[in-house]
Amino acid sequence: MPENVIIVEREGRVGIVTLNRPEVLNALNDELMDALGAALLDFDADDGIGAIVIAGTARAFAAGADIAGMAEWSYSDVYSSNFITRNWETIKRVRKPVLASVAGLAFGGGCELALACDIIIAARNAKFALPEIKLGLLPGAGGTQRLPRAIGKAKAMDMCLSARPLDAEEADRYGLVSRVVDDDRLREETMKLATTIASFSAPALMALKESLNRAFEIPLAEGILFERRELHARFATADAREGIRAFLEKRKPSFVHR
């Protein structure tokens, strides 16, 4: 793997990918995004994994795209190479729940990577920003689309047009993050949540994630119909039968993820 730009681990049914370019605050370049995408797809295809965590370091989840590597690019370069679409969007193909464990800076592309995850757990020292306007650019990895869906148009306009960063508490109030934890408990709390999620039925988790994501893509009536069909489909699974029996027998279910 180029430069060991990520560290891949697994704890029980949780796969963990840690961004590993601390000397540049985990700035996101092609090598890192290629490696991250490959690791995510590997975990997604692994029946022994039920949830995935993306983490950074104590100083930075990711401080943004690697600006130094972009300095000489032209329009032709980014268009012909399919910049961002080629490797940044791999996370969209992951069907299992993905959690972002964010400490320190989540700026620019780092904020967009977190937004692309299903759940964001933020340490109290976390800061979120989309400061691309300072470079004469704009967010291009989903920031202008996912941020207003998360926090509303007015707050998103404020963040993007002024480049104003949010601390963890403000991000929590806005609805940008799922929960805020003490800095020294970030990994523990993230793994606790990821382990809980991974213990549930994998097919049900994937259906639930897809249904929630559909809510932002289609009209309400179609979304309700999609949800209903996914619920009906659960009754064809062994896990649903086991879950119902376990509830009636007042015991913990033993899911087989089928």
Short mmCIF file of C-alpha atoms in Angstrom, two decimals:
data_model
loop_
_atom_site.label_atom_id
_atom_site.label_comp_id
_atom_site.label_asym_id
_atom_site.label_seq_id
_atom_site.Cartn_x
_atom_site.Cartn_y
_atom_site.Cartn_z
CA MET A 1 0.00 0.00 0.00
CA PRO A 2 1.61 3.34 -1.04
CA GLU A 3 3.46 5.01 1.84
CA ASN A 4 1.26 3.14 4.35
CA VAL A 5 -1.22 5.97 3.94
CA ILE A 6 -3.87 4.03 5.87
CA ILE A 7 -3.84 1.54 8.73
CA VAL A 8 -6.37 -1.29 8.49
CA GLU A 9 -7.55 -3.20 11.56
CA ARG A 10 -10.48 -5.27 12.69
CA GLU A 11 -12.01 -5.75 16.12
CA GLY A 12 -14.68 -8.40 16.17
CA ARG A 13 -17.23 -7.51 13.50
CA VAL A 14 -15.93 -3.94 13.13
CA GLY A 15 -13.48 -2.94 10.40
CA ILE A 16 -11.32 0.12 11.14
CA VAL A 17 -9.49 2.28 8.60
CA THR A 18 -7.22 4.96 10.08
CA LEU A 19 -5.95 7.74 7.82
CA ASN A 20 -2.17 7.82 8.22
CA ARG A 21 -0.52 10.94 6.83
CA PRO A 22 0.01 12.74 10.16
CA GLU A 23 2.86 14.87 8.84
CA VAL A 24 0.36 16.73 6.62
CA LEU A 25 -2.65 16.40 8.95
CA ASN A 26 -4.01 13.54 6.84
CA ALA A 27 -4.37 15.68 3.72
CA LEU A 28 -6.29 13.61 1.18
CA ASN A 29 -4.38 12.76 -1.99
CA ASP A 30 -5.00 10.17 -4.70
CA GLU A 31 -2.88 7.51 -3.01
CA LEU A 32 -4.80 7.82 0.24
CA MET A 33 -8.22 7.91 -1.41
CA ASP A 34 -7.37 4.90 -3.59
CA ALA A 35 -6.23 2.97 -0.52
CA LEU A 36 -9.24 4.05 1.54
CA GLY A 37 -11.65 3.04 -1.20
CA ALA A 38 -10.03 -0.38 -1.58
CA ALA A 39 -10.17 -0.99 2.18
CA LEU A 40 -13.81 0.05 2.36
CA LEU A 41 -14.78 -2.29 -0.48
CA ASP A 42 -12.81 -5.15 1.10
CA PHE A 43 -14.65 -4.73 4.39
CA ASP A 44 -17.97 -4.35 2.57
CA ALA A 45 -17.41 -7.71 0.87
CA ASP A 46 -16.34 -9.43 4.11
CA ASP A 47 -19.21 -11.36 5.73
CA GLY A 48 -17.37 -11.16 9.05
CA ILE A 49 -17.67 -7.36 9.15
CA GLY A 50 -20.90 -5.63 10.12
CA ALA A 51 -19.81 -1.98 10.44
CA ILE A 52 -16.85 0.14 9.35
CA VAL A 53 -15.07 3.00 11.15
CA ILE A 54 -12.98 5.67 9.42
CA ALA A 55 -10.68 7.47 11.87
CA GLY A 56 -7.90 10.03 11.78
CA THR A 57 -5.41 11.18 14.40
CA ALA A 58 -5.83 13.30 17.52
CA ARG A 59 -4.85 16.46 15.63
CA ALA A 60 -6.82 15.90 12.46
CA PHE A 61 -9.39 13.59 10.94
CA ALA A 62 -8.32 15.14 7.64
CA ALA A 63 -7.35 18.77 7.09
CA GLY A 64 -8.61 18.73 3.50
CA ALA A 65 -7.40 17.80 0.05
CA ASP A 66 -3.67 17.84 -0.60
CA ILE A 67 -3.44 21.38 -2.00
CA ALA A 68 0.28 21.10 -2.75
CA GLY A 69 -0.42 18.29 -5.18
CA MET A 70 -3.10 20.35 -6.96
CA ALA A 71 -1.10 23.52 -7.48
CA GLU A 72 -0.26 22.99 -11.16
CA TRP A 73 -3.44 21.27 -12.30
CA SER A 74 -5.42 22.65 -15.23
CA TYR A 75 -9.05 22.20 -16.16
CA SER A 76 -7.97 19.59 -18.69
CA ASP A 77 -6.07 17.70 -15.99
CA VAL A 78 -8.99 17.45 -13.57
CA TYR A 79 -11.57 16.77 -16.28
CA SER A 80 -9.64 14.08 -18.10
CA SER A 81 -8.57 12.35 -14.87
CA ASN A 82 -12.15 12.43 -13.52
CA PHE A 83 -10.92 14.13 -10.35
CA ILE A 84 -12.93 13.23 -7.23
CA THR A 85 -15.45 11.04 -9.08
CA ARG A 86 -12.72 8.48 -9.82
CA ASN A 87 -11.89 7.57 -6.21
CA TRP A 88 -13.52 9.92 -3.66
CA GLU A 89 -16.98 8.51 -4.35
CA THR A 90 -16.11 4.89 -3.65
CA ILE A 91 -17.70 5.29 -0.23
CA LYS A 92 -21.10 5.66 -1.95
CA ARG A 93 -20.84 2.02 -3.03
CA VAL A 94 -20.47 0.73 0.53
CA ARG A 95 -23.70 -0.87 1.75
CA LYS A 96 -22.67 -1.47 5.36
CA PRO A 97 -22.87 1.31 7.99
CA VAL A 98 -19.82 3.59 7.99
CA LEU A 99 -18.93 5.68 11.04
CA ALA A 100 -16.57 8.68 11.00
CA SER A 101 -14.55 9.04 14.20
CA VAL A 102 -13.52 12.70 14.11
CA ALA A 103 -10.94 14.44 16.29
CA GLY A 104 -9.19 17.69 15.48
CA LEU A 105 -9.58 19.21 12.05
CA ALA A 106 -12.16 18.04 9.53
CA PHE A 107 -11.70 20.77 6.94
CA GLY A 108 -12.52 20.82 3.24
CA GLY A 109 -12.33 17.30 1.86
CA GLY A 110 -12.03 15.96 5.39
CA CYS A 111 -15.39 17.48 6.28
CA GLU A 112 -16.86 16.12 3.04
CA LEU A 113 -15.51 12.63 3.79
CA ALA A 114 -17.15 12.75 7.21
CA LEU A 115 -20.41 13.95 5.65
CA ALA A 116 -20.34 10.97 3.29
CA CYS A 117 -20.33 8.60 6.28
CA ASP A 118 -23.54 7.42 7.91
CA ILE A 119 -22.73 8.51 11.48
CA ILE A 120 -20.24 11.12 12.74
CA ILE A 121 -18.86 10.75 16.27
CA ALA A 122 -16.98 13.94 17.19
CA ALA A 123 -14.44 14.53 19.93
CA ARG A 124 -14.87 17.83 21.75
CA ASN A 125 -11.74 19.16 20.02
CA ALA A 126 -13.20 18.51 16.55
CA LYS A 127 -13.63 21.41 14.13
CA PHE A 128 -15.54 21.30 10.85
CA ALA A 129 -15.19 23.72 7.94
CA LEU A 130 -15.54 24.04 4.17
CA PRO A 131 -13.01 26.83 3.48
CA GLU A 132 -12.52 26.27 -0.25
CA ILE A 133 -13.73 29.79 -1.02
CA LYS A 134 -10.45 31.08 0.42
CA LEU A 135 -8.68 29.41 -2.52
CA GLY A 136 -11.11 30.66 -5.14
CA LEU A 137 -12.65 27.20 -5.25
CA LEU A 138 -15.78 25.53 -3.92
CA PRO A 139 -16.42 22.18 -2.24
CA GLY A 140 -16.49 19.46 -4.87
CA ALA A 141 -16.75 16.17 -2.99
CA GLY A 142 -20.39 16.59 -2.06
CA GLY A 143 -20.07 19.47 0.42
CA THR A 144 -22.56 21.80 -1.26
CA GLN A 145 -25.09 18.96 -1.48
CA ARG A 146 -24.70 16.96 1.75
CA LEU A 147 -24.11 19.91 4.10
CA PRO A 148 -27.47 21.68 3.47
CA ARG A 149 -29.23 18.34 3.79
CA ALA A 150 -27.57 17.91 7.19
CA ILE A 151 -27.89 21.43 8.66
CA GLY A 152 -30.21 23.39 6.36
CA LYS A 153 -29.62 26.01 3.69
CA ALA A 154 -29.00 29.05 5.92
CA LYS A 155 -26.31 27.41 8.06
CA ALA A 156 -24.70 25.77 5.02
CA MET A 157 -24.56 29.09 3.17
CA ASP A 158 -22.93 30.68 6.20
CA MET A 159 -20.29 27.95 6.47
CA CYS A 160 -19.46 27.81 2.77
CA LEU A 161 -19.59 31.52 1.87
CA SER A 162 -17.71 32.75 4.93
CA ALA A 163 -15.45 29.70 5.49
CA ARG A 164 -16.46 29.80 9.16
CA PRO A 165 -15.46 26.70 11.13
CA LEU A 166 -17.79 25.00 13.60
CA ASP A 167 -16.60 23.50 16.84
CA ALA A 168 -18.01 20.17 17.96
CA GLU A 169 -20.73 21.63 20.17
CA GLU A 170 -22.02 23.94 17.45
CA ALA A 171 -21.84 21.13 14.89
CA ASP A 172 -23.91 19.01 17.27
CA ARG A 173 -26.54 21.74 17.69
CA TYR A 174 -26.76 22.17 13.91
CA GLY A 175 -27.21 18.44 13.33
CA LEU A 176 -23.91 18.01 11.49
CA VAL A 177 -22.67 15.32 13.89
CA SER A 178 -24.44 12.41 15.54
CA ARG A 179 -22.94 12.80 18.99
CA VAL A 180 -20.05 14.50 20.83
CA VAL A 181 -17.77 12.70 23.29
CA ASP A 182 -14.74 13.60 25.41
CA ASP A 183 -11.48 13.60 23.48
CA ASP A 184 -9.95 10.72 25.43
CA ARG A 185 -13.05 8.58 24.94
CA LEU A 186 -13.47 9.01 21.18
CA ARG A 187 -12.18 5.61 20.11
CA GLU A 188 -13.88 3.82 23.00
CA GLU A 189 -17.27 5.41 22.32
CA THR A 190 -16.96 4.97 18.55
CA MET A 191 -16.08 1.29 18.90
CA LYS A 192 -18.87 0.78 21.41
CA LEU A 193 -21.41 2.17 18.96
CA ALA A 194 -19.90 0.38 15.95
CA THR A 195 -19.87 -2.93 17.84
CA THR A 196 -23.53 -2.50 18.78
CA ILE A 197 -24.49 -1.75 15.19
CA ALA A 198 -22.40 -4.64 13.84
CA SER A 199 -24.17 -7.07 16.19
CA PHE A 200 -27.48 -6.55 14.41
CA SER A 201 -28.64 -8.39 11.29
CA ALA A 202 -26.41 -7.40 8.36
CA PRO A 203 -29.18 -7.63 5.72
CA ALA A 204 -31.47 -5.51 7.89
CA LEU A 205 -28.73 -2.92 8.43
CA MET A 206 -28.11 -2.62 4.71
CA ALA A 207 -31.82 -2.29 3.96
CA LEU A 208 -32.20 0.30 6.70
CA LYS A 209 -29.25 2.35 5.41
CA GLU A 210 -30.61 2.25 1.86
CA SER A 211 -34.08 3.29 3.01
CA LEU A 212 -32.74 6.25 4.99
CA ASN A 213 -30.61 7.41 2.07
CA ARG A 214 -33.60 7.16 -0.28
CA ALA A 215 -35.37 9.77 1.86
CA PHE A 216 -33.07 12.42 0.35
CA GLU A 217 -33.47 11.23 -3.22
CA ILE A 218 -37.15 10.55 -3.91
CA PRO A 219 -40.62 11.96 -3.06
CA LEU A 220 -42.21 10.96 0.23
CA ALA A 221 -44.83 8.64 -1.28
CA GLU A 222 -42.19 6.68 -3.19
CA GLY A 223 -39.99 6.60 -0.11
CA ILE A 224 -42.79 5.16 2.00
CA LEU A 225 -43.41 2.49 -0.63
CA PHE A 226 -39.70 1.63 -0.76
CA GLU A 227 -39.60 1.39 3.05
CA ARG A 228 -42.69 -0.85 3.08
CA ARG A 229 -41.21 -3.23 0.51
CA GLU A 230 -37.96 -3.45 2.48
CA LEU A 231 -39.92 -4.23 5.64
CA HIS A 232 -41.90 -6.93 3.84
CA ALA A 233 -38.65 -8.43 2.55
CA ARG A 234 -37.34 -8.85 6.10
CA PHE A 235 -39.99 -11.53 6.67
CA ALA A 236 -38.16 -13.73 4.19
CA THR A 237 -34.98 -13.69 6.31
CA ALA A 238 -33.77 -16.05 9.01
CA ASP A 239 -32.66 -13.09 11.11
CA ALA A 240 -36.14 -11.61 11.31
CA ARG A 241 -37.58 -14.93 12.44
CA GLU A 242 -34.80 -15.27 15.03
CA GLY A 243 -35.25 -11.68 16.22
CA ILE A 244 -38.97 -12.12 16.77
CA ARG A 245 -38.51 -15.48 18.54
CA ALA A 246 -35.79 -14.05 20.78
CA PHE A 247 -38.01 -11.12 21.74
CA LEU A 248 -40.89 -13.43 22.67
CA GLU A 249 -38.55 -15.75 24.58
CA LYS A 250 -36.92 -12.77 26.36
CA ARG A 251 -33.38 -13.61 25.22
CA LYS A 252 -30.67 -12.04 23.12
CA PRO A 253 -31.03 -12.93 19.41
CA SER A 254 -28.35 -14.93 17.65
CA PHE A 255 -28.29 -13.47 14.14
CA VAL A 256 -26.78 -15.46 11.26
CA HIS A 257 -26.84 -12.43 8.90
CA ARG A 258 -29.06 -14.17 6.42
#
